[in-house]
Tab-separated table of C-alpha atoms in Angstrom:
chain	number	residue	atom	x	y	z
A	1	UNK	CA	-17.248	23.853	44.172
A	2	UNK	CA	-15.621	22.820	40.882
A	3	UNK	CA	-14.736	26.190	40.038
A	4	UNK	CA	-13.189	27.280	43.452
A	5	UNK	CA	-10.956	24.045	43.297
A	6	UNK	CA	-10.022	24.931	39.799
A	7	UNK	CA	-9.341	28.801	40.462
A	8	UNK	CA	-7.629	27.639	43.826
A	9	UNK	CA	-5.339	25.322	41.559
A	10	UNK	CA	-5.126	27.173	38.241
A	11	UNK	CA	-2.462	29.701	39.985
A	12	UNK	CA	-0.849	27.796	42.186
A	13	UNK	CA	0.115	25.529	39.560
A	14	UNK	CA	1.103	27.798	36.553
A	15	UNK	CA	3.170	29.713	39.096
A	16	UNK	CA	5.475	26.931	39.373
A	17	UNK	CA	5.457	26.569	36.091
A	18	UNK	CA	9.453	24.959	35.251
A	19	UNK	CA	10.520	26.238	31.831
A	20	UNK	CA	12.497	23.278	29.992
A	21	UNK	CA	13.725	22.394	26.432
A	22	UNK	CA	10.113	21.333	25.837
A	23	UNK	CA	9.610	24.733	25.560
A	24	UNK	CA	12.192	25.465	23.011
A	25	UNK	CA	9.526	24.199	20.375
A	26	UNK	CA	7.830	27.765	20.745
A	27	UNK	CA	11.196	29.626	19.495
A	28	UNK	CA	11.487	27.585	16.537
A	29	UNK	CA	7.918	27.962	15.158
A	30	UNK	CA	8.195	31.485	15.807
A	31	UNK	CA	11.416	32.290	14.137
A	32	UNK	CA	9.755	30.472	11.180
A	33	UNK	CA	6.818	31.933	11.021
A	34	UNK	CA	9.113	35.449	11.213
A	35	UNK	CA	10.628	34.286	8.213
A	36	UNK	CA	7.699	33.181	6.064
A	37	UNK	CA	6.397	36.967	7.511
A	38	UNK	CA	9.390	38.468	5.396
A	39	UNK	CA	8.759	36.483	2.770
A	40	UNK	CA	5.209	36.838	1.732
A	41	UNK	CA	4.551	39.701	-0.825
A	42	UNK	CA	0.318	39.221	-1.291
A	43	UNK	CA	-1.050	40.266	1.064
A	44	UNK	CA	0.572	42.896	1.552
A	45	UNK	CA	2.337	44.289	4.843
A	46	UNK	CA	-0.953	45.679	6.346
A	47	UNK	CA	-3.169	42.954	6.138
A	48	UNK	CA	0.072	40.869	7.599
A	49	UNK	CA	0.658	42.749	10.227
A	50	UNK	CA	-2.917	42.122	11.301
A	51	UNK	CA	-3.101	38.840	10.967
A	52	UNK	CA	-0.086	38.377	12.625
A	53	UNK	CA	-1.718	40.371	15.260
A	54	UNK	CA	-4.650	38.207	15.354
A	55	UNK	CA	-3.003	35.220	16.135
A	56	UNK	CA	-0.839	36.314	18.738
A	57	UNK	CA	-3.491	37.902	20.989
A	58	UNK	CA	-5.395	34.791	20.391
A	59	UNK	CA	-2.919	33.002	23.201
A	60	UNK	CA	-4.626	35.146	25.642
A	61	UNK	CA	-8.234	34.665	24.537
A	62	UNK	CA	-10.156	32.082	27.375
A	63	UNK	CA	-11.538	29.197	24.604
A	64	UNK	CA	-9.959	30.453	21.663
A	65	UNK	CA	-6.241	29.559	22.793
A	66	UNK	CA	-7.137	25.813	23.716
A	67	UNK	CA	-7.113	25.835	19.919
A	68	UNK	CA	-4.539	28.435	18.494
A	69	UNK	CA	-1.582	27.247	20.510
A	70	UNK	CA	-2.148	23.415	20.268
A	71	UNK	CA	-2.744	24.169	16.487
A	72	UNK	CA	-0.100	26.278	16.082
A	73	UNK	CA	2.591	24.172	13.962
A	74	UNK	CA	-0.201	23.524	12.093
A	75	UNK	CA	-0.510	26.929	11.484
A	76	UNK	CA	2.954	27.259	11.094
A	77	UNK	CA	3.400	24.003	8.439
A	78	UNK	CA	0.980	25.888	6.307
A	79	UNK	CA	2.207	29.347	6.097
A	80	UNK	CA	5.429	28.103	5.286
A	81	UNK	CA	4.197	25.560	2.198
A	82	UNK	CA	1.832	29.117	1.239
A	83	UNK	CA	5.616	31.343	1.940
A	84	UNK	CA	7.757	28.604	-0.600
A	85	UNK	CA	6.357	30.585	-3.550
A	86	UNK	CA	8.270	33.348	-2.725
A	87	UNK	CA	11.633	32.151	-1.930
A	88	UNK	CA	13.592	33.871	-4.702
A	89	UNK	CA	15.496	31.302	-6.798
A	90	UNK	CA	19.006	32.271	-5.505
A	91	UNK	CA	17.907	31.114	-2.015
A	92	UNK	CA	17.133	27.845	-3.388
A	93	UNK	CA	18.662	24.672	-3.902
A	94	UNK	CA	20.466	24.722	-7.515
A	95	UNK	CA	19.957	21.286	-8.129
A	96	UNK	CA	16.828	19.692	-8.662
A	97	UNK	CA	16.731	15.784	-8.590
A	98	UNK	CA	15.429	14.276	-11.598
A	99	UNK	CA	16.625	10.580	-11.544
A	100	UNK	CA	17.455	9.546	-7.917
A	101	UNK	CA	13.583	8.350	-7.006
A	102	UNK	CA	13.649	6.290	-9.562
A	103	UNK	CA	16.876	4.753	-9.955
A	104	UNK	CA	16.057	4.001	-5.895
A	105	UNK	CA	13.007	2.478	-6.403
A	106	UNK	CA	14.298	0.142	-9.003
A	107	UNK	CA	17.440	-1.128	-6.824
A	108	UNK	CA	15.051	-1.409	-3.726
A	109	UNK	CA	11.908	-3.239	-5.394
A	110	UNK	CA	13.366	-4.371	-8.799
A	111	UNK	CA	11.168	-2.463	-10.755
A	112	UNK	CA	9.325	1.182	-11.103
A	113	UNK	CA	6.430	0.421	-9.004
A	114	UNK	CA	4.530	3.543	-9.931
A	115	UNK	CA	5.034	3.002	-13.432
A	116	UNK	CA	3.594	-0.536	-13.456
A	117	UNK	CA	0.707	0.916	-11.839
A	118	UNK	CA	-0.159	3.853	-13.498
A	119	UNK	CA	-0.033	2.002	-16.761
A	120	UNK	CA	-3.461	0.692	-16.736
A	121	UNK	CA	-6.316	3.172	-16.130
A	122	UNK	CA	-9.700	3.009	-16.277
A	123	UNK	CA	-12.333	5.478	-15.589
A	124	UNK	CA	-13.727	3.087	-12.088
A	125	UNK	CA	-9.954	2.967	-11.113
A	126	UNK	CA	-9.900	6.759	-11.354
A	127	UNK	CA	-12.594	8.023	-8.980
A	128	UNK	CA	-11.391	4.830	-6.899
A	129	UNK	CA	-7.957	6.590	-6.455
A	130	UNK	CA	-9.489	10.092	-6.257
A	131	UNK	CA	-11.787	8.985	-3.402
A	132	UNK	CA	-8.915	8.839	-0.988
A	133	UNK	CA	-6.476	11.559	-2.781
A	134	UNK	CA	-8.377	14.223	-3.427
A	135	UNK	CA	-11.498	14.349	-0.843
A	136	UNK	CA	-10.578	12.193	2.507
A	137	UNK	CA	-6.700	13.311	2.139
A	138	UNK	CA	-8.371	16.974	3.066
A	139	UNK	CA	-11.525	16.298	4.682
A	140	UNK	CA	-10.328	13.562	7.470
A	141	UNK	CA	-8.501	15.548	9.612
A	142	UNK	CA	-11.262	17.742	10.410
A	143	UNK	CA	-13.820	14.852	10.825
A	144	UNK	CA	-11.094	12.752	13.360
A	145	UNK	CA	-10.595	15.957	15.245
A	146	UNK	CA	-13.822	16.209	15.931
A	147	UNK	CA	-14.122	12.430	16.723
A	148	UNK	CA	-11.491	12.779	19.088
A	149	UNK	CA	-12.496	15.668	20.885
A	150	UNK	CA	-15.831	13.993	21.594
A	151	UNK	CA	-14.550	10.113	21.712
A	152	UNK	CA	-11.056	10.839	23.347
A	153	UNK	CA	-9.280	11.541	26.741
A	154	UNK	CA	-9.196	15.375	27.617
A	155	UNK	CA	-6.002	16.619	25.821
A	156	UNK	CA	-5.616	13.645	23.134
A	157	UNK	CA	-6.611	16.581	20.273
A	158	UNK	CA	-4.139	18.714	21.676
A	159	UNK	CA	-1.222	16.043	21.401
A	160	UNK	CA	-3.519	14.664	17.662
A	161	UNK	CA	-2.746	18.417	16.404
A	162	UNK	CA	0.378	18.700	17.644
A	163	UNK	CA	2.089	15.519	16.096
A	164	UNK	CA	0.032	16.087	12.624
A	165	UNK	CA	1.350	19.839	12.143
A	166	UNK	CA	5.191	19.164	13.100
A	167	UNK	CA	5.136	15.652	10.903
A	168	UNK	CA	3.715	18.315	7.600
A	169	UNK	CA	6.182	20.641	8.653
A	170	UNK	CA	9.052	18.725	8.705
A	171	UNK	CA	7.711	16.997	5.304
A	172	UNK	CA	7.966	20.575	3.596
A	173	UNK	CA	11.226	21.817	4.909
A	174	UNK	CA	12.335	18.349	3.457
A	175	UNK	CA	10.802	18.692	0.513
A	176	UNK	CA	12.008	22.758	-0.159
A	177	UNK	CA	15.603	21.367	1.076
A	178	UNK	CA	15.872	18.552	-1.018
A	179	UNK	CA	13.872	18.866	-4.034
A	180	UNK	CA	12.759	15.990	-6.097
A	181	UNK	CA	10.295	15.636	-8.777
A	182	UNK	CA	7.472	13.429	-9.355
A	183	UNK	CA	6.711	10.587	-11.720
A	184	UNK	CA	4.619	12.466	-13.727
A	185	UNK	CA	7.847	14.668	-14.312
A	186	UNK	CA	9.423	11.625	-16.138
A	187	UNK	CA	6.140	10.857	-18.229
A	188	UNK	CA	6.259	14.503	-19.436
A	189	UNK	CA	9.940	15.279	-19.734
A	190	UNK	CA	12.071	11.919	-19.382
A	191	UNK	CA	15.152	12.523	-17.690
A	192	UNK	CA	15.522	16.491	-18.794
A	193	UNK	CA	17.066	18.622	-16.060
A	194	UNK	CA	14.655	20.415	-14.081
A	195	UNK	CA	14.208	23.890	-13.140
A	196	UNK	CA	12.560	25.822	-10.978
A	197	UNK	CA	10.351	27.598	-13.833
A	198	UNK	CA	8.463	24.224	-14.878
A	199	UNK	CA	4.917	24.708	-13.390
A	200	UNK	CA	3.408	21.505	-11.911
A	201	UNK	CA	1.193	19.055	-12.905
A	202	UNK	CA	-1.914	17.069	-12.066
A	203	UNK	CA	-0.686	14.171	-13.317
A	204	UNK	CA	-3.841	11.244	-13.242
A	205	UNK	CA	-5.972	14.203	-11.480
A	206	UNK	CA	-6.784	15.575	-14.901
A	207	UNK	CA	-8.898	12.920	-15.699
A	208	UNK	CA	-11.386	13.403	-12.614
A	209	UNK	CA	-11.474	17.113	-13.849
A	210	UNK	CA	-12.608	15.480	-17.438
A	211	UNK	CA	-15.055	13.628	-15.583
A	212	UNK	CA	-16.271	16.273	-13.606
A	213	UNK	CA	-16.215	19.026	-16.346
A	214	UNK	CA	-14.051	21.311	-13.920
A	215	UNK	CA	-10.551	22.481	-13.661
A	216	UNK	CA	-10.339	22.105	-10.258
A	217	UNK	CA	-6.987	20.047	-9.618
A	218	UNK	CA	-5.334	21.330	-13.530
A	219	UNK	CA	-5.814	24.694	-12.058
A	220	UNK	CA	-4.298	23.880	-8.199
A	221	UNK	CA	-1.600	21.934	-9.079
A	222	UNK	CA	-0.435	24.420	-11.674
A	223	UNK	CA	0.003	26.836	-9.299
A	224	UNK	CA	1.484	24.674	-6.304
A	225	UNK	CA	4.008	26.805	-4.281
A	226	UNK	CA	6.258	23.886	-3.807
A	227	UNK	CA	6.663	21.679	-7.177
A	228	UNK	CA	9.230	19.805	-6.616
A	229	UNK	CA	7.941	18.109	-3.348
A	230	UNK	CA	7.781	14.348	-4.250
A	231	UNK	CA	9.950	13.468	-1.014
A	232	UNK	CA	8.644	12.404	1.245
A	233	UNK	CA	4.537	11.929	0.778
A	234	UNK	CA	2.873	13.761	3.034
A	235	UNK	CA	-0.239	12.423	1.586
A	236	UNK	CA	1.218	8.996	3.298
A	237	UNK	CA	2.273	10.857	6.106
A	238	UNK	CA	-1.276	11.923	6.653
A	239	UNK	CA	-2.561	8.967	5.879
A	240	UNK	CA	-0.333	7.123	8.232
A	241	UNK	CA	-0.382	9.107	11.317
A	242	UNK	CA	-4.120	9.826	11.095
A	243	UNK	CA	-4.276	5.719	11.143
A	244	UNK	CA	-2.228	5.438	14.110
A	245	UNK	CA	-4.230	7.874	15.874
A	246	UNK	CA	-7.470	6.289	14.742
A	247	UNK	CA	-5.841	3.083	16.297
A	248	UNK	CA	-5.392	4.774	19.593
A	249	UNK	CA	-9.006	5.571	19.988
A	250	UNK	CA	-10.473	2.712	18.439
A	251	UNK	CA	-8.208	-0.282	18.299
A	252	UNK	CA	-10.529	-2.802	16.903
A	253	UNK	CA	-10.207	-0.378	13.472
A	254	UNK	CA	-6.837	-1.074	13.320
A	255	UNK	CA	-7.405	-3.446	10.218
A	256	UNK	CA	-9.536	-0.382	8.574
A	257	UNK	CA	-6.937	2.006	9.445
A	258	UNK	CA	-4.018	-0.750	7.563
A	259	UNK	CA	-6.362	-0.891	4.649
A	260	UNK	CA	-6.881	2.968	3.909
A	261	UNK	CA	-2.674	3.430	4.322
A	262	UNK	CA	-2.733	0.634	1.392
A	263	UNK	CA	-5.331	2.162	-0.554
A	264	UNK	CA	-3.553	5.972	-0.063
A	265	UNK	CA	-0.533	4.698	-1.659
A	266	UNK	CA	-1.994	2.833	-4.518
A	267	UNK	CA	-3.971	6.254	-5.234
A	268	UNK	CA	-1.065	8.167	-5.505
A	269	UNK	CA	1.201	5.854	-7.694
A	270	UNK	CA	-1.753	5.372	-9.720
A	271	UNK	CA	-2.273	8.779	-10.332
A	272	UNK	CA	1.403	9.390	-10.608
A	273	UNK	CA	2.001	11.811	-7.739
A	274	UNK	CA	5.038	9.792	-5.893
A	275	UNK	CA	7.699	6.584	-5.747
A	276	UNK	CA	7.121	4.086	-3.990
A	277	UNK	CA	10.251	5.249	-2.050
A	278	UNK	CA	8.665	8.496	-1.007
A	279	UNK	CA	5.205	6.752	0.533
A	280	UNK	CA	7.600	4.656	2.294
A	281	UNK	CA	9.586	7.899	3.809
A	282	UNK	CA	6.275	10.085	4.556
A	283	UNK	CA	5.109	6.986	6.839
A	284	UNK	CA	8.588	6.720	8.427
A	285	UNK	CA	7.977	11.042	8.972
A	286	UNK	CA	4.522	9.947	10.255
A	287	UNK	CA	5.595	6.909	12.793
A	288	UNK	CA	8.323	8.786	14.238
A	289	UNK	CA	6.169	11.700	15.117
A	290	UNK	CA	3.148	9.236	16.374
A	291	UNK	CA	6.027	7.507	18.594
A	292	UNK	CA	7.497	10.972	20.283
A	293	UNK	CA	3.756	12.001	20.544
A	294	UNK	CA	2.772	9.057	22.021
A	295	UNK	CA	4.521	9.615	25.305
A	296	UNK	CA	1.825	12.640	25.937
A	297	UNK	CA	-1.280	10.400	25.308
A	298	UNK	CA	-3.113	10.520	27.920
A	299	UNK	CA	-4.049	6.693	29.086
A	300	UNK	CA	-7.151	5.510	27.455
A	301	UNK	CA	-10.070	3.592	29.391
A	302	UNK	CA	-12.036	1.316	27.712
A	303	UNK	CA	-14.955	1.681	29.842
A	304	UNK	CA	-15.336	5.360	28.961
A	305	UNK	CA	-17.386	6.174	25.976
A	306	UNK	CA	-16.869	9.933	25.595
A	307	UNK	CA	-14.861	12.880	26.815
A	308	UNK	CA	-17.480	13.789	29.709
A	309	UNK	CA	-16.979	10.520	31.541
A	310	UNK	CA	-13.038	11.017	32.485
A	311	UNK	CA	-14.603	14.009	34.108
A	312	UNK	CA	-17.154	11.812	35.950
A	313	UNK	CA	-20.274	13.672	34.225
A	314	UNK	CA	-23.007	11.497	33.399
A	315	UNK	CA	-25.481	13.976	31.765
A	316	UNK	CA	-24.483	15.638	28.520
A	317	UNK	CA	-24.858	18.703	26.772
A	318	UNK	CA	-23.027	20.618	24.138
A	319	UNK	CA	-22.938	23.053	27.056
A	320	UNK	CA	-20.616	20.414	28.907
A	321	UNK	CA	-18.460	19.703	26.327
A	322	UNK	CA	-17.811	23.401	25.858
A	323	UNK	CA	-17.045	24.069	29.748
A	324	UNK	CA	-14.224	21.315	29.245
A	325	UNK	CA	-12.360	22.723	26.937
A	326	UNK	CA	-11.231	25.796	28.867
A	327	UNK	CA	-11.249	23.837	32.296
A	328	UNK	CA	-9.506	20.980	31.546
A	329	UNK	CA	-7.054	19.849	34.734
A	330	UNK	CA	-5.219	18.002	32.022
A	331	UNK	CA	-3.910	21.294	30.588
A	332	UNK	CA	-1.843	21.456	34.024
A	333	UNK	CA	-0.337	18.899	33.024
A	334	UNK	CA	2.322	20.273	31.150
A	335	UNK	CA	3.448	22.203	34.043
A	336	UNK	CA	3.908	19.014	36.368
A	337	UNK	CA	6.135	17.719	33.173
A	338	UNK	CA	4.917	14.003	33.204
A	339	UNK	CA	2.835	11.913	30.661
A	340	UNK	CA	1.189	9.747	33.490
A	341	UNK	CA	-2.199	10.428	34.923
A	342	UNK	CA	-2.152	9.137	38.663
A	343	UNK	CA	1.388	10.684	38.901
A	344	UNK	CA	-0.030	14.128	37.999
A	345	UNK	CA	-3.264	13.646	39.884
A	346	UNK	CA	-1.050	13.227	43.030
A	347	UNK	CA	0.948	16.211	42.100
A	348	UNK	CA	-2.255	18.574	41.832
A	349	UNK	CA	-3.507	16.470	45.213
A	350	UNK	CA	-0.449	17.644	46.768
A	351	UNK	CA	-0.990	20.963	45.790
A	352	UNK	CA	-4.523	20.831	46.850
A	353	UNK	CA	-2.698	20.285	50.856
A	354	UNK	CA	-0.377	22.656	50.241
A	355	UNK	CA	-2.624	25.408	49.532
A	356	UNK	CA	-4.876	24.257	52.496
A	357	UNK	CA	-2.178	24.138	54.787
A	358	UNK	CA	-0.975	27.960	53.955
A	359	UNK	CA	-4.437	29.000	54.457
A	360	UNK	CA	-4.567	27.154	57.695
A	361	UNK	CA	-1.776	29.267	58.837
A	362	UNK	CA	-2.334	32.238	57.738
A	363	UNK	CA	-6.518	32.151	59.277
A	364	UNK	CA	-4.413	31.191	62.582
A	365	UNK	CA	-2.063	34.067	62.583
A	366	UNK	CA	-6.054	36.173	62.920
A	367	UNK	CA	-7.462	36.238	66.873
A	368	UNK	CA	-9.330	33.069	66.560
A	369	UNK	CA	-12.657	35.029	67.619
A	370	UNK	CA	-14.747	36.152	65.337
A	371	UNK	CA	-15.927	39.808	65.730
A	372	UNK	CA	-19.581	40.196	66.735
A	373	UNK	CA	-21.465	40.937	63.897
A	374	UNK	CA	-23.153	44.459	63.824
A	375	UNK	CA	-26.797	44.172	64.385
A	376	UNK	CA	-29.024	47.173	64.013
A	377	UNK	CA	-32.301	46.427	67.004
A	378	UNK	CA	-35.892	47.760	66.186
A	379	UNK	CA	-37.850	48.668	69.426
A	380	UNK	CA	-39.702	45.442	70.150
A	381	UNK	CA	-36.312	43.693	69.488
A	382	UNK	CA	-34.242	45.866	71.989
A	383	UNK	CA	-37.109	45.416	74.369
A	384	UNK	CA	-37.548	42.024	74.359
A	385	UNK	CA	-33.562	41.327	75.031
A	386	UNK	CA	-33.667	43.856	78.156
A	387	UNK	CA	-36.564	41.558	79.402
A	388	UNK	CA	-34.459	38.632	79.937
A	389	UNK	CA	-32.316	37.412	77.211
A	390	UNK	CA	-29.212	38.972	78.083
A	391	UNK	CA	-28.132	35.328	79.827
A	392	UNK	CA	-28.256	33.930	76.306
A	393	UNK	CA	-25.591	35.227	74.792
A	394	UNK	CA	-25.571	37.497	72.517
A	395	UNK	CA	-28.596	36.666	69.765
A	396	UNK	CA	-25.991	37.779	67.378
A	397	UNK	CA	-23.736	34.914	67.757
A	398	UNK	CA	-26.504	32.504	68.505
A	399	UNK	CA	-26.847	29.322	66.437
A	400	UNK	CA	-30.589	29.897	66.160
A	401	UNK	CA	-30.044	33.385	65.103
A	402	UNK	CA	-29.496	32.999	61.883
A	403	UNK	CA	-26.965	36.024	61.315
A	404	UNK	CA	-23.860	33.227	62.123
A	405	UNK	CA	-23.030	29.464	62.309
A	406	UNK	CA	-20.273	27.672	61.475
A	407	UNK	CA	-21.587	25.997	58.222
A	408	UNK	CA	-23.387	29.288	56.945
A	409	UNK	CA	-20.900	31.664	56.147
A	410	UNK	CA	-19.715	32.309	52.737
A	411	UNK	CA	-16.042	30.929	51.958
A	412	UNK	CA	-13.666	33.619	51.363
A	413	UNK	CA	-10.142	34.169	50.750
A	414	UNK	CA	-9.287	33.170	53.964
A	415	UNK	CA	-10.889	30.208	54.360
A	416	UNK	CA	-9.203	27.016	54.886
A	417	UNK	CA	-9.363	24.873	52.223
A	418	UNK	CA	-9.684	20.889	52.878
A	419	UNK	CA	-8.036	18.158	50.334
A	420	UNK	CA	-11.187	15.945	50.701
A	421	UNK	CA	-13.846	18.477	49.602
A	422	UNK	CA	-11.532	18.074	46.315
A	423	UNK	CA	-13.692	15.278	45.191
A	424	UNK	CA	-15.628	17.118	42.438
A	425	UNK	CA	-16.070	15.255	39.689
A	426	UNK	CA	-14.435	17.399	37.416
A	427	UNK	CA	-11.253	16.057	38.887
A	428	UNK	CA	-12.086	12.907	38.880
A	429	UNK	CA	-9.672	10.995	35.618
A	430	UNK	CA	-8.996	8.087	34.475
A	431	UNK	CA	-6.194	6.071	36.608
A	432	UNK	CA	-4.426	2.825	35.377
């Protein structure tokens, strides 16, 4: 039953599919993702072209697009950070800002904020900021994803992924468009004009690499593709919108969610990666995206514990939870352009009577008897109705005949469909 109401919808519903600005978002990301394609030199154009391949006949894939599409400025955001090593140096912006972080963050907050705090170090405060910085900055996203998915209303990770990609990307055509360099910049070179030839720097990373005997981050940052990228923070843009997010699923964390955006930006300071001034403008980047996101959220309940019961299924299974993901009514949601829940669930209701009532008509416009069914007789049989059951009817189209009854044939095409048989619990959601 669930699947015939979801293959009698699924149609009906992307057919009147209304293209709007919305969609817009889908030229952008490609004609930068074209770009970075011209771009990259290694690999080279072979391998490219495959990839490129890849991807785009992953939309079409059942399973595998429910993750390449959602994720795909996230996708995008990281090509283009990988494609900013080779923008030739004529493309880019001739001046590089040296001084204007810092003279900002001493009119705004009196002093140099990250210089205060990156004065005093200490081998504790070092894996203390590194915690944060250098394992939960990358690590996080992949663990809340997963949280969500689980924890969350169906098609709060598509929005999550969404938000976080076009909040990084945003961050890095900022930070390639208006270059800036870091504090550890001024420790090393004081106020020297920069170019675009100075490789970076791990700044207060280089210690955890003493402490680890490795060469992990002195090795990274030395060959970052985009320098001069102190403004804004993405790593308090991350920080920040993963919080928010966090405080959408679980409210009562929002004090544990305040507490790691604090502790993100004294890492950074500490470890001389960014100005006050530019945590400050990766959170702004991060709220603004949470707030335009945050009119797709679907509409939590508190009385649901995991993903299965907006879909009114009690038992689960990993089997379940991947059945969901490509049959998700939610996805239709786009299509019916609104963020609220009963609205939509009246719109695919309506839809639901509108594709009963067509098949009404059309079974109507058929003769409204049904053809006897061919019956092939063995002797006994054929002897038996000669006898005296020819005033029965026809044992054909007898109820007790088995061959036809109202309630045993097979549906079909044809066969009208009725609204209230559209109470599977698969389409059963969460309504204010």
């Amino acid at each position: 039953m669930k699947n015939r109401i979801l293959n009698r919808l699924s149609p009906l519903i992307m057919a009147s599919k209304q293209w709007s600005l919305y969609d817009l978002q889908y030229v952008l990301l490609a004609t930068i993702l074209l770009v970075d394609f011209t771009l990259i030199q290694s690999p080279t154009l072979i391998p490219r072209l495959c990839i490129a391949s890849l991807l785009i006949a992953s939309f079409w894939i059942p399973y595998i697009r429910r993750f390449t599409v959602p994720a795909l400025p996230i996708f995008t955001w990281l090509i283009t950070f990988y494609a900013c090593q080779f923008i030739p140096i004529n493309y880019r912006p001739t001046h590089i800002f040296v001084n204007l972080l810092p003279t900002l963050e001493r009119i705004l907050y009196g002093a140099n904020l990250s210089e205060i705090i990156s004065k005093h170090t200490h081998p504790v405060l070092d894996i203390l900021a590194w915690i944060p910085y250098g394992l939960i900055h990358f690590g996080f996203p992949f663990i809340f994803s997963a949280l969500l998915f689980v924890f969350g209303p169906p098609g709060s990770l598509k929005v999550f992924g969404k938000a976080f990609g076009y909040m990084n990307l945003a961050g890095v055509l900022t930070q390639l468009f208006f270059p800036n360099a870091s504090p550890w910049y001024e420790i090393i070179y004081g106020s020297a004009p920069a170019d675009y030839s100075i490789p970076g720097e791990a700044g207060g990373l280089i210690r955890i690499d003493k402490i680890l005997g490795l060469s992990l981050y002195g090795s990274t940052f030395g060959t970052s593709p985009l320098v001069f990228g102190a403004f804004p923070s993405l790593h308090s843009g991350c920080a920040t919108i993963e919080m928010l997010f966090v405080s959408y699923l679980f409210p009562r964390l929002k004090p544990v969610a305040f507490l790691y955006v604090i502790w993100m930006w004294f890492s950074t300071m500490y470890l001389t990666h960014h100005y006050m001034i530019d945590l400050v403008g990766g959170s702004i980047y991060a709220i603004l995206s949470f707030v335009v996101a945050y009119q797709f959220l679907p509409k939590r309940n508190s009385k649901y514990s995991t993903r299965m019961d907006y879909f009114g299924v009690s038992k689960l299974s990993i089997r379940a939870f991947i059945y969901s993901i490509e049959h998700d009514p939610r996805d239709y949601y786009d299509s019916l352009a609104t963020g609220d829940e009963e609205s939509a669930l009246k719109e695919i209701h309506s839809i639901a009577v509108a594709s009963s009532n067509i098949a009404s008509s059309s079974s109507n416009t058929h003769n409204s008897r049904r053809p006897e069914p061919l019956r092939i007789y063995n002797l006994n049989e054929k002897r038996l109705v000669e006898e005296g059951n020819d005033d029965e009817g026809s044992p054909a189209l007898s109820p007790s005949s088995g061959y036809w009854s109202s309630t045993s044939e097979p549906s079909s095409p044809i066969t009208p469909y009725t609204p209230s048989s559209s109470s599977s619990p698969q389409m059963q959601f969460n309504k204010p």
